[in-house]
PDB file of C-alpha atoms and ligand atoms in Angstrom:
ATOM      1  CA  MET A 165       6.589 -30.237 -38.157  1.00  0.00           C
ATOM      2  CA  GLY A 166       5.737 -30.032 -34.517  1.00  0.00           C
ATOM      3  CA  ILE A 167       6.218 -33.212 -32.961  1.00  0.00           C
ATOM      4  CA  LEU A 168       3.121 -34.928 -31.270  1.00  0.00           C
ATOM      5  CA  ASN A 169       3.519 -37.945 -29.090  1.00  0.00           C
ATOM      6  CA  VAL A 170       1.094 -39.606 -28.097  1.00  0.00           C
ATOM      7  CA  THR A 171       3.152 -42.038 -26.301  1.00  0.00           C
ATOM      8  CA  PRO A 172       3.959 -42.991 -22.506  1.00  0.00           C
ATOM      9  CA  ASP A 173       7.187 -43.276 -23.158  1.00  0.00           C
ATOM     10  CA  SER A 174       8.854 -40.408 -25.369  1.00  0.00           C
ATOM     11  CA  PHE A 175      12.283 -39.071 -24.116  1.00  0.00           C
ATOM     12  CA  SER A 176      11.043 -36.236 -23.642  1.00  0.00           C
ATOM     13  CA  ASP A 177       7.039 -34.915 -23.799  1.00  0.00           C
ATOM     14  CA  GLY A 178       6.338 -38.679 -22.959  1.00  0.00           C
ATOM     15  CA  GLY A 179       2.966 -39.215 -20.811  1.00  0.00           C
ATOM     16  CA  ARG A 180       1.910 -35.002 -21.647  1.00  0.00           C
ATOM     17  CA  HIS A 181      -0.266 -36.063 -24.519  1.00  0.00           C
ATOM     18  CA  ASP A 182      -1.193 -39.871 -24.249  1.00  0.00           C
ATOM     19  CA  SER A 183      -4.776 -39.071 -23.887  1.00  0.00           C
ATOM     20  CA  SER A 184      -6.999 -37.809 -27.281  1.00  0.00           C
ATOM     21  CA  ASP A 185      -8.071 -34.454 -25.142  1.00  0.00           C
ATOM     22  CA  ALA A 186      -4.641 -33.556 -24.593  1.00  0.00           C
ATOM     23  CA  ALA A 187      -3.079 -34.350 -28.023  1.00  0.00           C
ATOM     24  CA  LEU A 188      -5.673 -32.141 -29.584  1.00  0.00           C
ATOM     25  CA  ALA A 189      -4.825 -29.233 -26.800  1.00  0.00           C
ATOM     26  CA  ARG A 190      -1.415 -29.425 -28.032  1.00  0.00           C
ATOM     27  CA  ALA A 191      -2.454 -30.491 -32.013  1.00  0.00           C
ATOM     28  CA  ARG A 192      -4.298 -26.640 -31.750  1.00  0.00           C
ATOM     29  CA  THR A 193      -1.293 -25.068 -29.558  1.00  0.00           C
ATOM     30  CA  MET A 194       1.120 -25.807 -32.349  1.00  0.00           C
ATOM     31  CA  GLU A 195      -0.524 -24.806 -35.404  1.00  0.00           C
ATOM     32  CA  GLU A 196      -1.242 -21.471 -33.654  1.00  0.00           C
ATOM     33  CA  GLU A 197       2.583 -21.155 -32.932  1.00  0.00           C
ATOM     34  CA  GLY A 198       3.074 -21.837 -37.158  1.00  0.00           C
ATOM     35  CA  ALA A 199       3.870 -25.594 -37.571  1.00  0.00           C
ATOM     36  CA  SER A 200       2.929 -26.801 -40.667  1.00  0.00           C
ATOM     37  CA  ILE A 201       3.391 -30.609 -40.414  1.00  0.00           C
ATOM     38  CA  LEU A 202       2.210 -32.267 -37.343  1.00  0.00           C
ATOM     39  CA  ASP A 203       3.883 -35.536 -37.058  1.00  0.00           C
ATOM     40  CA  ILE A 204       1.605 -38.058 -35.008  1.00  0.00           C
ATOM     41  CA  GLY A 205       3.038 -40.758 -33.336  1.00  0.00           C
ATOM     42  CA  GLY A 206       2.116 -43.287 -31.232  1.00  0.00           C
ATOM     43  CA  GLU A 207       5.472 -45.658 -30.768  1.00  0.00           C
ATOM     44  CA  SER A 208       8.589 -44.037 -28.715  1.00  0.00           C
ATOM     45  CA  THR A 209      12.254 -44.466 -31.336  1.00  0.00           C
ATOM     46  CA  ARG A 210      13.806 -43.580 -28.172  1.00  0.00           C
ATOM     47  CA  PRO A 211      17.638 -45.831 -27.711  1.00  0.00           C
ATOM     48  CA  GLY A 212      16.799 -49.309 -26.136  1.00  0.00           C
ATOM     49  CA  ALA A 213      13.041 -48.848 -26.730  1.00  0.00           C
ATOM     50  CA  ALA A 214      10.995 -52.124 -27.449  1.00  0.00           C
ATOM     51  CA  PRO A 215       8.626 -51.654 -30.136  1.00  0.00           C
ATOM     52  CA  VAL A 216       4.649 -51.145 -29.852  1.00  0.00           C
ATOM     53  CA  PRO A 217       2.400 -53.835 -31.835  1.00  0.00           C
ATOM     54  CA  ALA A 218       0.614 -52.038 -34.286  1.00  0.00           C
ATOM     55  CA  GLU A 219      -2.939 -52.638 -32.661  1.00  0.00           C
ATOM     56  CA  GLU A 220      -1.585 -50.407 -29.491  1.00  0.00           C
ATOM     57  CA  GLN A 221      -0.288 -47.691 -32.058  1.00  0.00           C
ATOM     58  CA  LEU A 222      -3.431 -47.301 -33.468  1.00  0.00           C
ATOM     59  CA  ARG A 223      -5.216 -47.460 -30.293  1.00  0.00           C
ATOM     60  CA  ARG A 224      -3.246 -44.593 -29.441  1.00  0.00           C
ATOM     61  CA  VAL A 225      -2.873 -42.097 -32.422  1.00  0.00           C
ATOM     62  CA  MET A 226      -6.188 -43.249 -34.382  1.00  0.00           C
ATOM     63  CA  PRO A 227      -8.592 -40.923 -31.834  1.00  0.00           C
ATOM     64  CA  VAL A 228      -5.930 -37.795 -32.619  1.00  0.00           C
ATOM     65  CA  VAL A 229      -5.732 -38.141 -36.637  1.00  0.00           C
ATOM     66  CA  GLN A 230      -9.276 -38.536 -36.472  1.00  0.00           C
ATOM     67  CA  ALA A 231     -10.111 -35.683 -34.951  1.00  0.00           C
ATOM     68  CA  LEU A 232      -7.716 -33.410 -36.606  1.00  0.00           C
ATOM     69  CA  ALA A 233      -8.403 -34.256 -39.975  1.00  0.00           C
ATOM     70  CA  GLY A 234     -10.185 -31.637 -42.438  1.00  0.00           C
ATOM     71  CA  GLN A 235      -9.818 -29.616 -39.269  1.00  0.00           C
ATOM     72  CA  THR A 236      -6.710 -27.994 -39.356  1.00  0.00           C
ATOM     73  CA  SER A 237      -4.562 -26.175 -41.380  1.00  0.00           C
ATOM     74  CA  CYS A 238      -1.444 -28.667 -40.995  1.00  0.00           C
ATOM     75  CA  LEU A 239      -0.356 -31.527 -43.227  1.00  0.00           C
ATOM     76  CA  LEU A 240      -0.671 -34.741 -40.897  1.00  0.00           C
ATOM     77  CA  SER A 241       2.097 -37.233 -40.701  1.00  0.00           C
ATOM     78  CA  ILE A 242       1.730 -40.383 -39.455  1.00  0.00           C
ATOM     79  CA  ASP A 243       4.968 -41.496 -37.694  1.00  0.00           C
ATOM     80  CA  THR A 244       5.160 -45.557 -37.892  1.00  0.00           C
ATOM     81  CA  ARG A 245       7.238 -48.331 -39.041  1.00  0.00           C
ATOM     82  CA  SER A 246       3.927 -50.491 -39.714  1.00  0.00           C
ATOM     83  CA  ALA A 247       2.191 -50.173 -42.343  1.00  0.00           C
ATOM     84  CA  ALA A 248      -1.012 -51.402 -40.569  1.00  0.00           C
ATOM     85  CA  VAL A 249      -0.657 -48.232 -38.846  1.00  0.00           C
ATOM     86  CA  ALA A 250       0.390 -46.349 -42.011  1.00  0.00           C
ATOM     87  CA  ASP A 251      -3.140 -47.552 -44.378  1.00  0.00           C
ATOM     88  CA  GLN A 252      -5.713 -46.691 -41.347  1.00  0.00           C
ATOM     89  CA  ALA A 253      -4.080 -43.099 -40.636  1.00  0.00           C
ATOM     90  CA  LEU A 254      -3.642 -42.463 -44.765  1.00  0.00           C
ATOM     91  CA  ALA A 255      -7.612 -43.435 -45.115  1.00  0.00           C
ATOM     92  CA  ALA A 256      -8.718 -41.539 -41.915  1.00  0.00           C
ATOM     93  CA  GLY A 257      -6.786 -38.030 -43.881  1.00  0.00           C
ATOM     94  CA  ALA A 258      -3.198 -37.970 -42.959  1.00  0.00           C
ATOM     95  CA  HIS A 259      -0.871 -36.489 -45.683  1.00  0.00           C
ATOM     96  CA  ILE A 260       2.251 -38.396 -45.093  1.00  0.00           C
ATOM     97  CA  VAL A 261       4.446 -41.254 -43.343  1.00  0.00           C
ATOM     98  CA  ASN A 262       7.911 -40.389 -41.436  1.00  0.00           C
ATOM     99  CA  ASP A 263       8.808 -43.890 -41.246  1.00  0.00           C
ATOM    100  CA  VAL A 264      12.670 -43.890 -39.074  1.00  0.00           C
ATOM    101  CA  SER A 265      13.633 -47.276 -40.733  1.00  0.00           C
ATOM    102  CA  ALA A 266      12.973 -45.554 -44.237  1.00  0.00           C
ATOM    103  CA  LEU A 267      10.522 -48.173 -45.302  1.00  0.00           C
ATOM    104  CA  THR A 268      12.919 -51.123 -44.436  1.00  0.00           C
ATOM    105  CA  HIS A 269      10.744 -52.738 -41.062  1.00  0.00           C
ATOM    106  CA  ASP A 270       7.636 -53.545 -42.995  1.00  0.00           C
ATOM    107  CA  PRO A 271       7.916 -54.868 -46.535  1.00  0.00           C
ATOM    108  CA  ASP A 272       4.244 -53.573 -47.387  1.00  0.00           C
ATOM    109  CA  LEU A 273       5.224 -50.085 -46.168  1.00  0.00           C
ATOM    110  CA  ALA A 274       6.283 -48.830 -49.609  1.00  0.00           C
ATOM    111  CA  SER A 275       3.207 -50.077 -51.504  1.00  0.00           C
ATOM    112  CA  VAL A 276       0.708 -48.509 -49.101  1.00  0.00           C
ATOM    113  CA  ALA A 277       2.655 -44.795 -49.325  1.00  0.00           C
ATOM    114  CA  ALA A 278       2.486 -45.807 -53.090  1.00  0.00           C
ATOM    115  CA  ALA A 279      -1.379 -46.279 -52.926  1.00  0.00           C
ATOM    116  CA  HIS A 280      -1.772 -43.649 -51.026  1.00  0.00           C
ATOM    117  CA  GLY A 281      -0.185 -41.383 -53.345  1.00  0.00           C
ATOM    118  CA  VAL A 282       0.945 -39.700 -49.704  1.00  0.00           C
ATOM    119  CA  GLY A 283       4.416 -37.679 -49.041  1.00  0.00           C
ATOM    120  CA  VAL A 284       7.063 -40.100 -47.481  1.00  0.00           C
ATOM    121  CA  VAL A 285      10.358 -39.236 -45.222  1.00  0.00           C
ATOM    122  CA  LEU A 286      12.808 -41.777 -45.456  1.00  0.00           C
ATOM    123  CA  MET A 287      15.054 -41.436 -42.200  1.00  0.00           C
ATOM    124  CA  HIS A 288      18.997 -43.305 -41.767  1.00  0.00           C
ATOM    125  CA  MET A 289      19.057 -45.724 -38.764  1.00  0.00           C
ATOM    126  CA  GLN A 290      21.545 -48.293 -38.196  1.00  0.00           C
ATOM    127  CA  GLY A 291      20.328 -50.825 -36.148  1.00  0.00           C
ATOM    128  CA  THR A 292      17.197 -50.823 -34.393  1.00  0.00           C
ATOM    129  CA  PRO A 293      15.928 -48.824 -31.657  1.00  0.00           C
ATOM    130  CA  GLU A 294      17.019 -51.431 -29.132  1.00  0.00           C
ATOM    131  CA  THR A 295      20.703 -51.772 -30.036  1.00  0.00           C
ATOM    132  CA  MET A 296      21.165 -49.139 -32.057  1.00  0.00           C
ATOM    133  CA  GLN A 297      23.413 -46.446 -29.775  1.00  0.00           C
ATOM    134  CA  ARG A 298      25.915 -49.807 -28.837  1.00  0.00           C
ATOM    135  CA  GLU A 299      28.862 -48.827 -30.595  1.00  0.00           C
ATOM    136  CA  PRO A 300      27.771 -47.241 -33.959  1.00  0.00           C
ATOM    137  CA  ARG A 301      30.291 -47.413 -36.788  1.00  0.00           C
ATOM    138  CA  TYR A 302      30.769 -46.023 -40.236  1.00  0.00           C
ATOM    139  CA  ARG A 303      33.178 -46.155 -42.936  1.00  0.00           C
ATOM    140  CA  ASP A 304      32.203 -42.735 -43.133  1.00  0.00           C
ATOM    141  CA  VAL A 305      29.020 -41.612 -41.614  1.00  0.00           C
ATOM    142  CA  VAL A 306      28.220 -38.863 -44.284  1.00  0.00           C
ATOM    143  CA  ASP A 307      29.417 -41.098 -47.407  1.00  0.00           C
ATOM    144  CA  ASP A 308      26.915 -43.805 -45.857  1.00  0.00           C
ATOM    145  CA  VAL A 309      23.993 -42.059 -45.265  1.00  0.00           C
ATOM    146  CA  VAL A 310      23.772 -40.247 -48.478  1.00  0.00           C
ATOM    147  CA  ALA A 311      24.529 -43.897 -50.451  1.00  0.00           C
ATOM    148  CA  TYR A 312      21.768 -45.448 -47.970  1.00  0.00           C
ATOM    149  CA  LEU A 313      19.068 -42.719 -48.342  1.00  0.00           C
ATOM    150  CA  GLU A 314      20.124 -43.158 -52.158  1.00  0.00           C
ATOM    151  CA  GLU A 315      19.587 -46.184 -52.185  1.00  0.00           C
ATOM    152  CA  ARG A 316      16.306 -46.223 -50.289  1.00  0.00           C
ATOM    153  CA  LEU A 317      14.677 -43.408 -52.668  1.00  0.00           C
ATOM    154  CA  ALA A 318      15.642 -45.844 -55.497  1.00  0.00           C
ATOM    155  CA  VAL A 319      13.941 -48.289 -54.020  1.00  0.00           C
ATOM    156  CA  CYS A 320      10.784 -46.175 -53.407  1.00  0.00           C
ATOM    157  CA  LEU A 321      11.202 -45.064 -57.006  1.00  0.00           C
ATOM    158  CA  GLY A 322      10.354 -48.343 -57.856  1.00  0.00           C
ATOM    159  CA  ALA A 323       7.512 -48.967 -55.804  1.00  0.00           C
ATOM    160  CA  GLY A 324       5.536 -46.067 -57.548  1.00  0.00           C
ATOM    161  CA  ILE A 325       6.159 -43.944 -55.072  1.00  0.00           C
ATOM    162  CA  ASP A 326       6.221 -40.666 -56.888  1.00  0.00           C
ATOM    163  CA  SER A 327       9.811 -38.345 -56.778  1.00  0.00           C
ATOM    164  CA  GLY A 328       8.545 -35.195 -55.728  1.00  0.00           C
ATOM    165  CA  HIS A 329       6.996 -36.373 -52.478  1.00  0.00           C
ATOM    166  CA  ILE A 330       9.824 -37.607 -50.944  1.00  0.00           C
ATOM    167  CA  ALA A 331      11.860 -36.366 -48.199  1.00  0.00           C
ATOM    168  CA  LEU A 332      15.387 -37.337 -46.734  1.00  0.00           C
ATOM    169  CA  ASP A 333      16.526 -37.115 -43.341  1.00  0.00           C
ATOM    170  CA  PRO A 334      20.185 -38.169 -41.604  1.00  0.00           C
ATOM    171  CA  GLY A 335      18.759 -39.644 -38.312  1.00  0.00           C
ATOM    172  CA  VAL A 336      19.741 -37.362 -35.878  1.00  0.00           C
ATOM    173  CA  GLY A 337      20.857 -39.946 -32.558  1.00  0.00           C
ATOM    174  CA  PHE A 338      19.883 -43.023 -34.564  1.00  0.00           C
ATOM    175  CA  GLY A 339      22.454 -45.205 -34.140  1.00  0.00           C
ATOM    176  CA  LYS A 340      25.386 -41.884 -33.836  1.00  0.00           C
ATOM    177  CA  THR A 341      27.992 -40.983 -31.669  1.00  0.00           C
ATOM    178  CA  VAL A 342      28.071 -37.511 -31.157  1.00  0.00           C
ATOM    179  CA  GLU A 343      30.809 -36.629 -33.277  1.00  0.00           C
ATOM    180  CA  GLN A 344      28.836 -38.796 -35.802  1.00  0.00           C
ATOM    181  CA  ASN A 345      25.799 -36.706 -35.811  1.00  0.00           C
ATOM    182  CA  LEU A 346      27.875 -33.506 -35.948  1.00  0.00           C
ATOM    183  CA  ALA A 347      29.741 -34.788 -39.065  1.00  0.00           C
ATOM    184  CA  LEU A 348      25.931 -35.123 -40.533  1.00  0.00           C
ATOM    185  CA  LEU A 349      24.934 -32.115 -39.951  1.00  0.00           C
ATOM    186  CA  ARG A 350      28.429 -30.575 -41.440  1.00  0.00           C
ATOM    187  CA  GLY A 351      28.066 -32.757 -44.418  1.00  0.00           C
ATOM    188  CA  LEU A 352      24.059 -31.724 -44.471  1.00  0.00           C
ATOM    189  CA  PRO A 353      24.975 -30.409 -48.291  1.00  0.00           C
ATOM    190  CA  ARG A 354      25.916 -33.515 -49.113  1.00  0.00           C
ATOM    191  CA  LEU A 355      22.182 -34.814 -48.993  1.00  0.00           C
ATOM    192  CA  ALA A 356      20.703 -31.882 -49.732  1.00  0.00           C
ATOM    193  CA  ALA A 357      22.417 -32.483 -53.363  1.00  0.00           C
ATOM    194  CA  LEU A 358      20.626 -35.315 -53.985  1.00  0.00           C
ATOM    195  CA  GLY A 359      17.453 -33.324 -54.894  1.00  0.00           C
ATOM    196  CA  CYS A 360      14.782 -33.597 -52.329  1.00  0.00           C
ATOM    197  CA  PRO A 361      13.869 -32.242 -48.966  1.00  0.00           C
ATOM    198  CA  VAL A 362      15.923 -32.680 -45.848  1.00  0.00           C
ATOM    199  CA  LEU A 363      14.045 -32.889 -42.842  1.00  0.00           C
ATOM    200  CA  ILE A 364      16.047 -32.903 -39.886  1.00  0.00           C
ATOM    201  CA  GLY A 365      14.720 -33.736 -36.151  1.00  0.00           C
ATOM    202  CA  LEU A 366      17.542 -32.295 -33.274  1.00  0.00           C
ATOM    203  CA  SER A 367      14.967 -30.823 -30.591  1.00  0.00           C
ATOM    204  CA  ARG A 368      16.041 -31.484 -27.792  1.00  0.00           C
ATOM    205  CA  LYS A 369      18.357 -34.708 -28.275  1.00  0.00           C
ATOM    206  CA  SER A 370      21.284 -36.319 -26.735  1.00  0.00           C
ATOM    207  CA  PHE A 371      23.925 -35.170 -28.382  1.00  0.00           C
ATOM    208  CA  LEU A 372      23.117 -31.756 -27.719  1.00  0.00           C
ATOM    209  CA  GLY A 373      22.769 -32.698 -23.834  1.00  0.00           C
ATOM    210  CA  ALA A 374      26.134 -34.441 -23.912  1.00  0.00           C
ATOM    211  CA  LEU A 375      27.843 -30.754 -25.603  1.00  0.00           C
ATOM    212  CA  VAL A 376      25.629 -28.569 -23.078  1.00  0.00           C
ATOM    213  CA  ALA A 377      25.635 -30.664 -20.275  1.00  0.00           C
ATOM    214  CA  ARG A 378      21.149 -29.800 -19.770  1.00  0.00           C
ATOM    215  CA  GLU A 379      18.192 -32.266 -19.593  1.00  0.00           C
ATOM    216  CA  PRO A 380      16.128 -32.778 -22.432  1.00  0.00           C
ATOM    217  CA  GLU A 381      13.604 -29.515 -21.300  1.00  0.00           C
ATOM    218  CA  ALA A 382      16.891 -27.183 -21.222  1.00  0.00           C
ATOM    219  CA  ARG A 383      18.402 -27.829 -24.276  1.00  0.00           C
ATOM    220  CA  LEU A 384      16.116 -25.649 -26.666  1.00  0.00           C
ATOM    221  CA  ALA A 385      18.727 -22.910 -27.435  1.00  0.00           C
ATOM    222  CA  ALA A 386      21.163 -25.353 -28.265  1.00  0.00           C
ATOM    223  CA  GLY A 387      18.849 -27.042 -30.274  1.00  0.00           C
ATOM    224  CA  LEU A 388      17.947 -23.611 -31.828  1.00  0.00           C
ATOM    225  CA  GLY A 389      21.338 -23.142 -32.600  1.00  0.00           C
ATOM    226  CA  ALA A 390      22.092 -26.223 -33.881  1.00  0.00           C
ATOM    227  CA  GLN A 391      18.739 -26.096 -36.373  1.00  0.00           C
ATOM    228  CA  ALA A 392      20.044 -22.521 -37.473  1.00  0.00           C
ATOM    229  CA  PHE A 393      23.432 -24.477 -39.061  1.00  0.00           C
ATOM    230  CA  ALA A 394      21.154 -26.855 -40.323  1.00  0.00           C
ATOM    231  CA  VAL A 395      18.647 -24.677 -42.468  1.00  0.00           C
ATOM    232  CA  LEU A 396      21.420 -23.072 -43.253  1.00  0.00           C
ATOM    233  CA  ARG A 397      23.035 -26.116 -44.545  1.00  0.00           C
ATOM    234  CA  GLY A 398      20.139 -26.761 -46.688  1.00  0.00           C
ATOM    235  CA  ALA A 399      17.601 -28.466 -44.290  1.00  0.00           C
ATOM    236  CA  HIS A 400      14.011 -27.560 -45.098  1.00  0.00           C
ATOM    237  CA  ILE A 401      11.820 -29.080 -42.476  1.00  0.00           C
ATOM    238  CA  LEU A 402      12.473 -29.260 -38.677  1.00  0.00           C
ATOM    239  CA  ARG A 403      11.099 -32.335 -36.583  1.00  0.00           C
ATOM    240  CA  VAL A 404      10.779 -29.946 -33.197  1.00  0.00           C
ATOM    241  CA  HIS A 405       8.807 -29.946 -30.103  1.00  0.00           C
ATOM    242  CA  ASP A 406       8.977 -25.950 -29.860  1.00  0.00           C
ATOM    243  CA  VAL A 407       7.352 -24.731 -32.346  1.00  0.00           C
ATOM    244  CA  LYS A 408       7.110 -20.677 -31.368  1.00  0.00           C
ATOM    245  CA  GLU A 409      10.325 -20.776 -30.279  1.00  0.00           C
ATOM    246  CA  THR A 410      11.884 -22.393 -33.489  1.00  0.00           C
ATOM    247  CA  CYS A 411       9.570 -20.176 -36.063  1.00  0.00           C
ATOM    248  CA  ASP A 412      10.904 -17.106 -34.674  1.00  0.00           C
ATOM    249  CA  ALA A 413      14.404 -18.133 -34.473  1.00  0.00           C
ATOM    250  CA  MET A 414      13.637 -19.244 -38.037  1.00  0.00           C
ATOM    251  CA  ARG A 415      12.117 -16.238 -39.242  1.00  0.00           C
ATOM    252  CA  ILE A 416      15.735 -14.173 -38.619  1.00  0.00           C
ATOM    253  CA  VAL A 417      17.404 -16.789 -40.360  1.00  0.00           C
ATOM    254  CA  ASP A 418      15.091 -16.587 -42.953  1.00  0.00           C
ATOM    255  CA  ILE A 419      15.544 -12.551 -43.035  1.00  0.00           C
ATOM    256  CA  LEU A 420      19.168 -13.093 -42.989  1.00  0.00           C
ATOM    257  CA  ASP A 421      20.431 -15.472 -45.481  1.00  0.00           C
ATOM    258  CA  GLY A 422      17.451 -13.593 -47.472  1.00  0.00           C
ATOM    259  CA  THR A 423      15.033 -16.251 -48.202  1.00  0.00           C
ATOM    260  CA  ASP A 424      12.560 -14.033 -47.244  1.00  0.00           C
ATOM    261  CA  SER A 425      12.399 -10.623 -48.072  1.00  0.00           C
TER     262      SER A 425
HETATM  263  N1  HH2 B 772      13.700 -38.378 -34.036  1.00  0.00           N
HETATM  264  C1  HH2 B 772      12.281 -39.316 -33.035  1.00  0.00           C
HETATM  265  C2  HH2 B 772      11.139 -39.569 -33.732  1.00  0.00           C
HETATM  266  N2  HH2 B 772      10.757 -39.562 -35.036  1.00  0.00           N
HETATM  267  N3  HH2 B 772      11.195 -39.200 -37.109  1.00  0.00           N
HETATM  268  C3  HH2 B 772      12.371 -38.267 -37.761  1.00  0.00           C
HETATM  269  N4  HH2 B 772      11.983 -37.987 -39.588  1.00  0.00           N
HETATM  270  N5  HH2 B 772      13.567 -37.710 -37.653  1.00  0.00           N
HETATM  271  C4  HH2 B 772      13.781 -37.625 -36.176  1.00  0.00           C
HETATM  272  O1  HH2 B 772      14.899 -37.170 -35.638  1.00  0.00           O
HETATM  273  C5  HH2 B 772      13.035 -38.427 -35.509  1.00  0.00           C
HETATM  274  C6  HH2 B 772      12.022 -38.898 -35.962  1.00  0.00           C
HETATM  275  C7  HH2 B 772      12.608 -39.297 -31.915  1.00  0.00           C
HETATM  276  O2  HH2 B 772      12.382 -38.041 -31.326  1.00  0.00           O
HETATM  277  P1  HH2 B 772      10.319 -37.515 -30.477  1.00  0.00           P
HETATM  278  O3  HH2 B 772      10.093 -38.426 -31.105  1.00  0.00           O
HETATM  279  O4  HH2 B 772      10.995 -36.296 -29.420  1.00  0.00           O
HETATM  280  O5  HH2 B 772      11.135 -38.971 -29.087  1.00  0.00           O
HETATM  281  P2  HH2 B 772      10.742 -40.555 -28.720  1.00  0.00           P
HETATM  282  O6  HH2 B 772      11.341 -41.168 -30.329  1.00  0.00           O
HETATM  283  O7  HH2 B 772      11.077 -41.453 -27.593  1.00  0.00           O
HETATM  284  O8  HH2 B 772       9.003 -40.735 -29.185  1.00  0.00           O
END
C-alpha cells in the first residue's frame, strides 16, 4: 500500500503531493514500482495534528480519486475518519476505507462502508491525533489492542460489513511509546490469529527515529528491517512511502520464507 498524502503537513511527505498533478504523478510512480493499493489521504494524523473539516479533505482528495478511478490497476483506499469524505470517494470509485479511528470517530461511517460493500481497515488508536502521545497507558498493550480490534470487528460485522472485507491494524505510533510499538510488533501473531489480514504502517515513523537517531527521510533501512520482521510475524499489507525498495526487500523475504517459489 503506497501512501499518497494530499496534505500540506504530513510528517514525512507533507506538501510534496498537495497539488492534484503532483499527487497523480506520485500515484503513477508507485503503481510502476509495484504498489497494489494507493492510500489517498487529505488529513494528517501525525501526533498533535488538528482535525481537517470534511469539505477541505474533499477539496484535496476528490480530484485525485476521480482522476485515478478506473485508470489504475491499483485498488484505491481513502484514508479518512469522515463518512462524508468516504461516501464521495467510494461513489467516485475508491475500493477501501482506511480509518485510523476504526469507525469510532464518525457514527455514519460503518453504514457508508456497508452500503458500498467495500473493504475497511480498522486501526487502533488511543486518544486522538491531538492528544495520543501524551502518556499513553495500557494494562498490557498487546492484550488491549487485540481486544479492542476484536470488539471493533464485531461491531462492523453487526453493521453489515462483510468479514472478508476487513483488515486490522495495530496502529503503530498512534498513542504508543517506543516500547509499546515494539511489543505490538512482537505480538503480531496474536492479531493475525483473529483471522483478518493484518495491515501495518511503519514507514519512517518516529519510533524508528528514536531507535536509530535519524530524521524521517533517512529511516528507510530501519523501516525495511521492521517490515521484514512484521511480515514474518503475520503482517499482510505494508503501508509505505518507499514502494520500490519495500517491494524488493519483501520479495527476498517471501523467497526465503518459501511463500514465493
Ligand atoms: N499511519 C498514518 C496515517 N494513516 N493508516 C493506517 N491504517 N495505519 C497507519 O499506521 C497509518 C495510517 C500516519 O502516517 P502518514 O500518512 O505518513 O503521515 P500523516 O498522518 O502525517 O499524514
